[in-house]
């Protein structure tokens, strides 16, 4: 019994509910800084207009182009071999470098879960109009690059649900096992939800948005309640989209956990 425990600990010692939550907390910073950077630019809606781009040999918009080309470059350096990374593009080139020996913490079914299409739609149709002001300033490439940063940060955070789910499964394999065998989404959702944690997350990201997005001045007083992104919007972003999607990834993963 003891040996069994020691052996299982040695393969999982870096992954606990505490360490995966620490990573989610750190990723909040990346997401909020990304939004602050994007909010520097107005909407620049031509970036999303397929008929504006007219790039020879490419039918899509400027943002589709920068995503496709950047992901192709990153794929060549093995970015999407990491279990924490998920591309938005299909048909990426293979990695040109020696593979890193990533720890086999997740069940192999994790490889088949990628909800980036959903993240893409929500980001462009619902989030962007909330975080940017109307208008055009011509900084199209910077705008598109900044969208890609936001998309990557959101995607990484949301798909991190796979790690959260695996930790939770290992902590309570019997409870989860029953719900998985029954393929009961609602029961899984109930098991993995911690309302009090969600409330804390929403409060913390709001506070971070205040701190990171304040005007810094050497004169007394400093920030006069003017923030680079609206802190209550960041809290809403988490409550309405980021956490629900992270939970969706957890459910999708758990449903396949015993395959
Ligand atoms: O911290 C957890 O337990 C998670 O599953 C992560 C998370 C989140 O997305 O932040 C999602 C579901 C829980 O209800 C609480 C928080």
PDB file of C-alpha atoms and ligand atoms in Angstrom:
ATOM      1  CA  UNK A   1       0.000   0.000   0.000  1.00  0.00           C
ATOM      2  CA  UNK A   2       2.730   2.431   1.001  1.00  0.00           C
ATOM      3  CA  UNK A   3       4.783   1.696  -2.106  1.00  0.00           C
ATOM      4  CA  UNK A   4       1.756   2.244  -4.240  1.00  0.00           C
ATOM      5  CA  UNK A   5       1.211   5.632  -2.674  1.00  0.00           C
ATOM      6  CA  UNK A   6       4.856   6.648  -2.992  1.00  0.00           C
ATOM      7  CA  UNK A   7       4.917   5.623  -6.636  1.00  0.00           C
ATOM      8  CA  UNK A   8       1.819   7.568  -7.477  1.00  0.00           C
ATOM      9  CA  UNK A   9       3.093  10.604  -5.600  1.00  0.00           C
ATOM     10  CA  UNK A  10       6.354  10.649  -7.476  1.00  0.00           C
ATOM     11  CA  UNK A  11       4.556  11.051 -10.786  1.00  0.00           C
ATOM     12  CA  UNK A  12       2.114  13.689  -9.607  1.00  0.00           C
ATOM     13  CA  UNK A  13       4.087  15.759  -7.115  1.00  0.00           C
ATOM     14  CA  UNK A  14       4.054  18.954  -9.190  1.00  0.00           C
ATOM     15  CA  UNK A  15       0.310  18.773  -9.822  1.00  0.00           C
ATOM     16  CA  UNK A  16      -2.051  19.562  -6.974  1.00  0.00           C
ATOM     17  CA  UNK A  17      -5.189  21.645  -6.808  1.00  0.00           C
ATOM     18  CA  UNK A  18      -2.963  24.293  -5.188  1.00  0.00           C
ATOM     19  CA  UNK A  19      -0.380  24.374  -7.979  1.00  0.00           C
ATOM     20  CA  UNK A  20      -2.907  24.356 -10.815  1.00  0.00           C
ATOM     21  CA  UNK A  21      -4.818  27.172  -9.135  1.00  0.00           C
ATOM     22  CA  UNK A  22      -1.536  29.097  -8.745  1.00  0.00           C
ATOM     23  CA  UNK A  23      -1.031  28.801 -12.467  1.00  0.00           C
ATOM     24  CA  UNK A  24      -4.571  30.056 -13.156  1.00  0.00           C
ATOM     25  CA  UNK A  25      -3.865  33.029 -10.886  1.00  0.00           C
ATOM     26  CA  UNK A  26      -0.645  33.867 -12.718  1.00  0.00           C
ATOM     27  CA  UNK A  27      -2.421  33.570 -16.052  1.00  0.00           C
ATOM     28  CA  UNK A  28      -4.886  36.239 -14.903  1.00  0.00           C
ATOM     29  CA  UNK A  29      -2.018  38.731 -15.143  1.00  0.00           C
ATOM     30  CA  UNK A  30      -1.304  37.743 -18.750  1.00  0.00           C
ATOM     31  CA  UNK A  31      -4.952  38.045 -19.737  1.00  0.00           C
ATOM     32  CA  UNK A  32      -5.433  41.426 -18.080  1.00  0.00           C
ATOM     33  CA  UNK A  33      -2.226  42.897 -19.539  1.00  0.00           C
ATOM     34  CA  UNK A  34      -3.310  41.564 -22.936  1.00  0.00           C
ATOM     35  CA  UNK A  35      -6.662  43.324 -22.668  1.00  0.00           C
ATOM     36  CA  UNK A  36      -4.984  46.540 -21.539  1.00  0.00           C
ATOM     37  CA  UNK A  37      -2.759  46.418 -24.617  1.00  0.00           C
ATOM     38  CA  UNK A  38      -5.657  45.715 -26.974  1.00  0.00           C
ATOM     39  CA  UNK A  39      -7.684  48.543 -25.449  1.00  0.00           C
ATOM     40  CA  UNK A  40      -4.963  51.005 -26.495  1.00  0.00           C
ATOM     41  CA  UNK A  41      -6.294  50.678 -30.038  1.00  0.00           C
ATOM     42  CA  UNK A  42      -9.810  51.445 -31.204  1.00  0.00           C
ATOM     43  CA  UNK A  43     -11.920  48.701 -32.734  1.00  0.00           C
ATOM     44  CA  UNK A  44     -10.177  48.943 -36.158  1.00  0.00           C
ATOM     45  CA  UNK A  45     -12.921  46.824 -37.638  1.00  0.00           C
ATOM     46  CA  UNK A  46     -11.267  46.395 -41.054  1.00  0.00           C
ATOM     47  CA  UNK A  47      -8.878  43.991 -39.331  1.00  0.00           C
ATOM     48  CA  UNK A  48     -11.818  41.554 -39.196  1.00  0.00           C
ATOM     49  CA  UNK A  49     -13.153  42.253 -42.665  1.00  0.00           C
ATOM     50  CA  UNK A  50     -12.354  39.581 -45.258  1.00  0.00           C
ATOM     51  CA  UNK A  51     -13.065  41.919 -48.145  1.00  0.00           C
ATOM     52  CA  UNK A  52     -10.575  44.505 -46.853  1.00  0.00           C
ATOM     53  CA  UNK A  53      -7.518  42.250 -46.622  1.00  0.00           C
ATOM     54  CA  UNK A  54      -7.117  41.019 -50.229  1.00  0.00           C
ATOM     55  CA  UNK A  55      -3.856  39.272 -49.401  1.00  0.00           C
ATOM     56  CA  UNK A  56      -2.700  37.379 -52.503  1.00  0.00           C
ATOM     57  CA  UNK A  57      -3.298  33.662 -52.098  1.00  0.00           C
ATOM     58  CA  UNK A  58      -5.197  34.091 -48.841  1.00  0.00           C
ATOM     59  CA  UNK A  59      -8.948  34.479 -48.576  1.00  0.00           C
ATOM     60  CA  UNK A  60      -9.310  35.634 -44.976  1.00  0.00           C
ATOM     61  CA  UNK A  61      -9.076  38.764 -42.854  1.00  0.00           C
ATOM     62  CA  UNK A  62      -5.931  40.415 -41.497  1.00  0.00           C
ATOM     63  CA  UNK A  63      -6.405  38.813 -38.104  1.00  0.00           C
ATOM     64  CA  UNK A  64      -6.891  35.381 -39.669  1.00  0.00           C
ATOM     65  CA  UNK A  65      -3.696  35.952 -41.620  1.00  0.00           C
ATOM     66  CA  UNK A  66      -1.582  36.949 -38.630  1.00  0.00           C
ATOM     67  CA  UNK A  67      -2.934  34.024 -36.595  1.00  0.00           C
ATOM     68  CA  UNK A  68      -2.270  31.515 -39.366  1.00  0.00           C
ATOM     69  CA  UNK A  69       1.250  32.775 -40.085  1.00  0.00           C
ATOM     70  CA  UNK A  70       2.280  33.233 -36.454  1.00  0.00           C
ATOM     71  CA  UNK A  71       0.986  29.834 -35.435  1.00  0.00           C
ATOM     72  CA  UNK A  72       2.801  28.226 -38.372  1.00  0.00           C
ATOM     73  CA  UNK A  73       6.048  29.813 -37.197  1.00  0.00           C
ATOM     74  CA  UNK A  74       5.471  28.788 -33.594  1.00  0.00           C
ATOM     75  CA  UNK A  75       4.478  25.257 -34.627  1.00  0.00           C
ATOM     76  CA  UNK A  76       7.891  24.875 -36.270  1.00  0.00           C
ATOM     77  CA  UNK A  77       9.417  25.512 -32.860  1.00  0.00           C
ATOM     78  CA  UNK A  78       7.169  22.906 -31.263  1.00  0.00           C
ATOM     79  CA  UNK A  79       4.770  25.223 -29.459  1.00  0.00           C
ATOM     80  CA  UNK A  80       1.736  22.982 -29.897  1.00  0.00           C
ATOM     81  CA  UNK A  81       3.495  19.888 -28.650  1.00  0.00           C
ATOM     82  CA  UNK A  82       3.080  21.294 -25.167  1.00  0.00           C
ATOM     83  CA  UNK A  83      -0.094  19.953 -23.555  1.00  0.00           C
ATOM     84  CA  UNK A  84      -0.779  23.522 -22.371  1.00  0.00           C
ATOM     85  CA  UNK A  85      -0.982  24.979 -25.895  1.00  0.00           C
ATOM     86  CA  UNK A  86      -3.808  24.806 -28.428  1.00  0.00           C
ATOM     87  CA  UNK A  87      -3.689  26.311 -31.924  1.00  0.00           C
ATOM     88  CA  UNK A  88      -6.505  28.211 -33.614  1.00  0.00           C
ATOM     89  CA  UNK A  89      -5.345  27.145 -37.097  1.00  0.00           C
ATOM     90  CA  UNK A  90      -5.664  23.799 -38.851  1.00  0.00           C
ATOM     91  CA  UNK A  91      -2.943  22.156 -40.914  1.00  0.00           C
ATOM     92  CA  UNK A  92       0.084  23.568 -39.138  1.00  0.00           C
ATOM     93  CA  UNK A  93       3.597  22.495 -40.144  1.00  0.00           C
ATOM     94  CA  UNK A  94       5.402  19.910 -38.008  1.00  0.00           C
ATOM     95  CA  UNK A  95       7.958  20.890 -35.402  1.00  0.00           C
ATOM     96  CA  UNK A  96      11.540  21.244 -36.610  1.00  0.00           C
ATOM     97  CA  UNK A  97      13.110  20.801 -33.204  1.00  0.00           C
ATOM     98  CA  UNK A  98      13.740  17.890 -30.881  1.00  0.00           C
ATOM     99  CA  UNK A  99      10.662  17.121 -28.763  1.00  0.00           C
ATOM    100  CA  UNK A 100      10.671  17.984 -25.099  1.00  0.00           C
ATOM    101  CA  UNK A 101       9.743  15.094 -22.866  1.00  0.00           C
ATOM    102  CA  UNK A 102       6.477  16.554 -21.486  1.00  0.00           C
ATOM    103  CA  UNK A 103       5.201  14.791 -18.403  1.00  0.00           C
ATOM    104  CA  UNK A 104       2.363  12.434 -19.222  1.00  0.00           C
ATOM    105  CA  UNK A 105       0.032  13.836 -16.602  1.00  0.00           C
ATOM    106  CA  UNK A 106      -3.128  14.066 -18.691  1.00  0.00           C
ATOM    107  CA  UNK A 107      -5.169  11.191 -20.117  1.00  0.00           C
ATOM    108  CA  UNK A 108      -4.433  10.894 -23.885  1.00  0.00           C
ATOM    109  CA  UNK A 109      -8.036  11.883 -24.669  1.00  0.00           C
ATOM    110  CA  UNK A 110      -6.970  15.425 -23.757  1.00  0.00           C
ATOM    111  CA  UNK A 111      -5.393  15.709 -27.214  1.00  0.00           C
ATOM    112  CA  UNK A 112      -8.823  15.644 -28.841  1.00  0.00           C
ATOM    113  CA  UNK A 113     -10.203  18.582 -26.891  1.00  0.00           C
ATOM    114  CA  UNK A 114      -9.776  22.017 -28.448  1.00  0.00           C
ATOM    115  CA  UNK A 115     -12.568  24.586 -28.049  1.00  0.00           C
ATOM    116  CA  UNK A 116     -10.699  27.427 -29.749  1.00  0.00           C
ATOM    117  CA  UNK A 117     -13.437  27.883 -32.380  1.00  0.00           C
ATOM    118  CA  UNK A 118     -15.812  28.772 -29.573  1.00  0.00           C
ATOM    119  CA  UNK A 119     -13.223  31.030 -27.919  1.00  0.00           C
ATOM    120  CA  UNK A 120     -12.618  32.768 -31.256  1.00  0.00           C
ATOM    121  CA  UNK A 121     -16.329  33.481 -31.780  1.00  0.00           C
ATOM    122  CA  UNK A 122     -16.859  34.764 -28.276  1.00  0.00           C
ATOM    123  CA  UNK A 123     -13.747  36.922 -28.359  1.00  0.00           C
ATOM    124  CA  UNK A 124     -14.605  38.698 -31.597  1.00  0.00           C
ATOM    125  CA  UNK A 125     -18.370  38.864 -31.305  1.00  0.00           C
ATOM    126  CA  UNK A 126     -18.881  39.518 -27.622  1.00  0.00           C
ATOM    127  CA  UNK A 127     -15.689  40.612 -25.858  1.00  0.00           C
ATOM    128  CA  UNK A 128     -13.972  42.913 -28.298  1.00  0.00           C
ATOM    129  CA  UNK A 129     -16.914  45.327 -28.610  1.00  0.00           C
ATOM    130  CA  UNK A 130     -16.959  45.612 -24.805  1.00  0.00           C
ATOM    131  CA  UNK A 131     -13.249  46.329 -24.379  1.00  0.00           C
ATOM    132  CA  UNK A 132     -12.588  48.700 -27.281  1.00  0.00           C
ATOM    133  CA  UNK A 133     -13.927  52.032 -28.418  1.00  0.00           C
ATOM    134  CA  UNK A 134     -15.345  52.510 -31.915  1.00  0.00           C
ATOM    135  CA  UNK A 135     -13.048  53.915 -34.542  1.00  0.00           C
ATOM    136  CA  UNK A 136     -10.029  53.467 -36.783  1.00  0.00           C
ATOM    137  CA  UNK A 137      -6.449  54.570 -36.237  1.00  0.00           C
ATOM    138  CA  UNK A 138      -4.711  52.566 -38.953  1.00  0.00           C
ATOM    139  CA  UNK A 139      -2.626  50.438 -36.589  1.00  0.00           C
ATOM    140  CA  UNK A 140      -4.016  47.288 -38.139  1.00  0.00           C
ATOM    141  CA  UNK A 141      -1.058  44.945 -37.762  1.00  0.00           C
ATOM    142  CA  UNK A 142      -0.485  45.904 -34.116  1.00  0.00           C
ATOM    143  CA  UNK A 143      -4.177  45.504 -33.445  1.00  0.00           C
ATOM    144  CA  UNK A 144      -4.268  42.046 -34.996  1.00  0.00           C
ATOM    145  CA  UNK A 145      -1.088  41.014 -33.153  1.00  0.00           C
ATOM    146  CA  UNK A 146      -2.644  42.199 -29.931  1.00  0.00           C
ATOM    147  CA  UNK A 147      -5.799  40.168 -30.598  1.00  0.00           C
ATOM    148  CA  UNK A 148      -3.643  37.100 -31.075  1.00  0.00           C
ATOM    149  CA  UNK A 149      -1.978  37.689 -27.693  1.00  0.00           C
ATOM    150  CA  UNK A 150      -5.378  37.899 -26.017  1.00  0.00           C
ATOM    151  CA  UNK A 151      -6.682  34.810 -27.799  1.00  0.00           C
ATOM    152  CA  UNK A 152      -3.632  32.767 -26.827  1.00  0.00           C
ATOM    153  CA  UNK A 153      -3.816  33.844 -23.195  1.00  0.00           C
ATOM    154  CA  UNK A 154      -7.533  33.063 -22.979  1.00  0.00           C
ATOM    155  CA  UNK A 155      -7.120  29.741 -24.765  1.00  0.00           C
ATOM    156  CA  UNK A 156      -4.292  28.625 -22.508  1.00  0.00           C
ATOM    157  CA  UNK A 157      -6.260  29.523 -19.378  1.00  0.00           C
ATOM    158  CA  UNK A 158      -9.457  27.882 -20.534  1.00  0.00           C
ATOM    159  CA  UNK A 159      -7.763  24.671 -21.689  1.00  0.00           C
ATOM    160  CA  UNK A 160      -5.893  24.547 -18.402  1.00  0.00           C
ATOM    161  CA  UNK A 161      -9.189  23.092 -17.247  1.00  0.00           C
ATOM    162  CA  UNK A 162      -7.752  19.770 -18.401  1.00  0.00           C
ATOM    163  CA  UNK A 163      -5.128  19.915 -15.653  1.00  0.00           C
ATOM    164  CA  UNK A 164      -7.636  21.094 -13.072  1.00  0.00           C
ATOM    165  CA  UNK A 165      -9.929  18.212 -13.987  1.00  0.00           C
ATOM    166  CA  UNK A 166      -7.179  15.611 -13.848  1.00  0.00           C
ATOM    167  CA  UNK A 167      -6.138  16.744 -10.375  1.00  0.00           C
ATOM    168  CA  UNK A 168      -9.731  16.653  -9.188  1.00  0.00           C
ATOM    169  CA  UNK A 169     -10.273  13.208 -10.672  1.00  0.00           C
ATOM    170  CA  UNK A 170      -7.163  11.832  -8.951  1.00  0.00           C
ATOM    171  CA  UNK A 171      -8.264  13.367  -5.645  1.00  0.00           C
ATOM    172  CA  UNK A 172     -11.691  11.684  -5.791  1.00  0.00           C
ATOM    173  CA  UNK A 173     -11.671   8.916  -8.409  1.00  0.00           C
ATOM    174  CA  UNK A 174     -14.732   7.163  -6.964  1.00  0.00           C
ATOM    175  CA  UNK A 175     -17.021  10.198  -6.967  1.00  0.00           C
ATOM    176  CA  UNK A 176     -15.976  11.229 -10.456  1.00  0.00           C
ATOM    177  CA  UNK A 177     -15.910   7.627 -11.687  1.00  0.00           C
ATOM    178  CA  UNK A 178     -19.635   7.159 -11.076  1.00  0.00           C
ATOM    179  CA  UNK A 179     -20.537  10.330 -12.937  1.00  0.00           C
ATOM    180  CA  UNK A 180     -18.151   9.463 -15.778  1.00  0.00           C
ATOM    181  CA  UNK A 181     -19.558   5.973 -16.174  1.00  0.00           C
ATOM    182  CA  UNK A 182     -23.047   7.443 -16.302  1.00  0.00           C
ATOM    183  CA  UNK A 183     -21.744  10.134 -18.749  1.00  0.00           C
ATOM    184  CA  UNK A 184     -23.631  12.575 -16.558  1.00  0.00           C
ATOM    185  CA  UNK A 185     -22.551  16.101 -17.485  1.00  0.00           C
ATOM    186  CA  UNK A 186     -24.658  17.774 -14.809  1.00  0.00           C
ATOM    187  CA  UNK A 187     -23.252  15.611 -12.046  1.00  0.00           C
ATOM    188  CA  UNK A 188     -19.697  16.306 -13.244  1.00  0.00           C
ATOM    189  CA  UNK A 189     -20.403  20.018 -13.389  1.00  0.00           C
ATOM    190  CA  UNK A 190     -21.694  19.926  -9.836  1.00  0.00           C
ATOM    191  CA  UNK A 191     -18.704  17.974  -8.559  1.00  0.00           C
ATOM    192  CA  UNK A 192     -16.127  20.289 -10.068  1.00  0.00           C
ATOM    193  CA  UNK A 193     -17.796  23.597  -9.183  1.00  0.00           C
ATOM    194  CA  UNK A 194     -16.678  25.668  -6.190  1.00  0.00           C
ATOM    195  CA  UNK A 195     -18.870  28.753  -6.034  1.00  0.00           C
ATOM    196  CA  UNK A 196     -16.781  30.426  -3.329  1.00  0.00           C
ATOM    197  CA  UNK A 197     -13.618  30.032  -5.416  1.00  0.00           C
ATOM    198  CA  UNK A 198     -15.392  31.585  -8.395  1.00  0.00           C
ATOM    199  CA  UNK A 199     -16.430  34.589  -6.306  1.00  0.00           C
ATOM    200  CA  UNK A 200     -12.824  35.044  -5.180  1.00  0.00           C
ATOM    201  CA  UNK A 201     -11.543  34.820  -8.741  1.00  0.00           C
ATOM    202  CA  UNK A 202     -13.980  37.505  -9.892  1.00  0.00           C
ATOM    203  CA  UNK A 203     -12.987  39.835  -7.054  1.00  0.00           C
ATOM    204  CA  UNK A 204      -9.276  39.254  -7.578  1.00  0.00           C
ATOM    205  CA  UNK A 205      -9.314  39.939 -11.332  1.00  0.00           C
ATOM    206  CA  UNK A 206     -11.281  43.124 -10.704  1.00  0.00           C
ATOM    207  CA  UNK A 207      -8.661  44.246  -8.211  1.00  0.00           C
ATOM    208  CA  UNK A 208      -5.820  43.324 -10.550  1.00  0.00           C
ATOM    209  CA  UNK A 209      -7.446  45.324 -13.347  1.00  0.00           C
ATOM    210  CA  UNK A 210      -7.506  48.330 -11.013  1.00  0.00           C
ATOM    211  CA  UNK A 211      -3.864  47.911 -10.054  1.00  0.00           C
ATOM    212  CA  UNK A 212      -2.454  47.056 -13.474  1.00  0.00           C
ATOM    213  CA  UNK A 213      -4.601  49.551 -15.356  1.00  0.00           C
ATOM    214  CA  UNK A 214      -4.223  52.612 -13.159  1.00  0.00           C
ATOM    215  CA  UNK A 215      -2.570  55.816 -14.338  1.00  0.00           C
ATOM    216  CA  UNK A 216       0.748  56.093 -12.543  1.00  0.00           C
ATOM    217  CA  UNK A 217       1.788  59.613 -11.724  1.00  0.00           C
ATOM    218  CA  UNK A 218       4.572  61.110  -9.593  1.00  0.00           C
ATOM    219  CA  UNK A 219       2.248  63.744  -8.232  1.00  0.00           C
ATOM    220  CA  UNK A 220       0.149  63.048  -5.182  1.00  0.00           C
ATOM    221  CA  UNK A 221      -3.102  61.329  -5.670  1.00  0.00           C
ATOM    222  CA  UNK A 222      -2.085  59.228  -8.635  1.00  0.00           C
ATOM    223  CA  UNK A 223      -4.900  57.404 -10.368  1.00  0.00           C
ATOM    224  CA  UNK A 224      -8.177  59.278 -10.263  1.00  0.00           C
ATOM    225  CA  UNK A 225     -10.378  56.284 -10.746  1.00  0.00           C
ATOM    226  CA  UNK A 226      -9.596  56.110 -14.461  1.00  0.00           C
ATOM    227  CA  UNK A 227      -8.555  52.662 -15.613  1.00  0.00           C
ATOM    228  CA  UNK A 228      -7.177  51.380 -18.905  1.00  0.00           C
ATOM    229  CA  UNK A 229      -9.786  48.634 -18.924  1.00  0.00           C
ATOM    230  CA  UNK A 230     -12.954  48.725 -16.880  1.00  0.00           C
ATOM    231  CA  UNK A 231     -12.296  46.487 -13.829  1.00  0.00           C
ATOM    232  CA  UNK A 232     -15.936  45.452 -13.544  1.00  0.00           C
ATOM    233  CA  UNK A 233     -15.815  44.279 -17.166  1.00  0.00           C
ATOM    234  CA  UNK A 234     -12.856  42.046 -16.367  1.00  0.00           C
ATOM    235  CA  UNK A 235     -14.818  40.531 -13.525  1.00  0.00           C
ATOM    236  CA  UNK A 236     -17.746  40.000 -15.875  1.00  0.00           C
ATOM    237  CA  UNK A 237     -15.450  38.479 -18.507  1.00  0.00           C
ATOM    238  CA  UNK A 238     -14.414  35.871 -15.971  1.00  0.00           C
ATOM    239  CA  UNK A 239     -17.866  35.236 -14.583  1.00  0.00           C
ATOM    240  CA  UNK A 240     -19.654  34.944 -17.922  1.00  0.00           C
ATOM    241  CA  UNK A 241     -17.048  33.454 -20.234  1.00  0.00           C
ATOM    242  CA  UNK A 242     -13.647  32.449 -18.863  1.00  0.00           C
ATOM    243  CA  UNK A 243     -14.785  30.300 -15.932  1.00  0.00           C
ATOM    244  CA  UNK A 244     -17.779  28.721 -17.705  1.00  0.00           C
ATOM    245  CA  UNK A 245     -15.516  27.748 -20.617  1.00  0.00           C
ATOM    246  CA  UNK A 246     -12.858  26.380 -18.249  1.00  0.00           C
ATOM    247  CA  UNK A 247     -15.598  24.283 -16.676  1.00  0.00           C
ATOM    248  CA  UNK A 248     -16.760  23.129 -20.094  1.00  0.00           C
ATOM    249  CA  UNK A 249     -13.216  21.903 -20.818  1.00  0.00           C
ATOM    250  CA  UNK A 250     -13.196  20.104 -17.466  1.00  0.00           C
ATOM    251  CA  UNK A 251     -16.463  18.337 -18.249  1.00  0.00           C
ATOM    252  CA  UNK A 252     -15.347  17.402 -21.782  1.00  0.00           C
ATOM    253  CA  UNK A 253     -12.120  16.001 -20.383  1.00  0.00           C
ATOM    254  CA  UNK A 254     -13.753  14.066 -17.556  1.00  0.00           C
ATOM    255  CA  UNK A 255     -16.340  12.508 -19.886  1.00  0.00           C
ATOM    256  CA  UNK A 256     -13.414  10.878 -21.727  1.00  0.00           C
ATOM    257  CA  UNK A 257     -11.266  10.222 -18.677  1.00  0.00           C
ATOM    258  CA  UNK A 258     -12.006   6.491 -18.505  1.00  0.00           C
ATOM    259  CA  UNK A 259     -11.920   5.789 -22.271  1.00  0.00           C
TER     260      UNK A 259
HETATM  261  O1  LIG B   1     -10.338  26.237  -9.031  1.00  0.00           O
HETATM  262  C1  LIG B   1     -11.059  25.335  -9.443  1.00  0.00           C
HETATM  263  O2  LIG B   1     -11.424  24.380  -8.740  1.00  0.00           O
HETATM  264  C2  LIG B   1     -11.499  25.353 -10.831  1.00  0.00           C
HETATM  265  O3  LIG B   1     -12.122  24.405 -11.290  1.00  0.00           O
HETATM  266  C3  LIG B   1     -11.276  26.550 -11.672  1.00  0.00           C
HETATM  267  C4  LIG B   1     -12.499  27.449 -11.703  1.00  0.00           C
HETATM  268  C5  LIG B   1     -12.096  28.643 -12.602  1.00  0.00           C
HETATM  269  O4  LIG B   1     -12.306  28.553 -13.797  1.00  0.00           O
HETATM  270  O5  LIG B   1     -11.481  29.583 -12.071  1.00  0.00           O
HETATM  271  C6  LIG B   1     -13.633  26.712 -12.311  1.00  0.00           C
HETATM  272  C7  LIG B   1     -14.561  26.075 -11.550  1.00  0.00           C
HETATM  273  C8  LIG B   1     -14.663  26.235 -10.095  1.00  0.00           C
HETATM  274  O6  LIG B   1     -15.981  26.435  -9.721  1.00  0.00           O
HETATM  275  C9  LIG B   1     -13.790  27.300  -9.585  1.00  0.00           C
HETATM  276  C10 LIG B   1     -12.837  27.908 -10.357  1.00  0.00           C
END
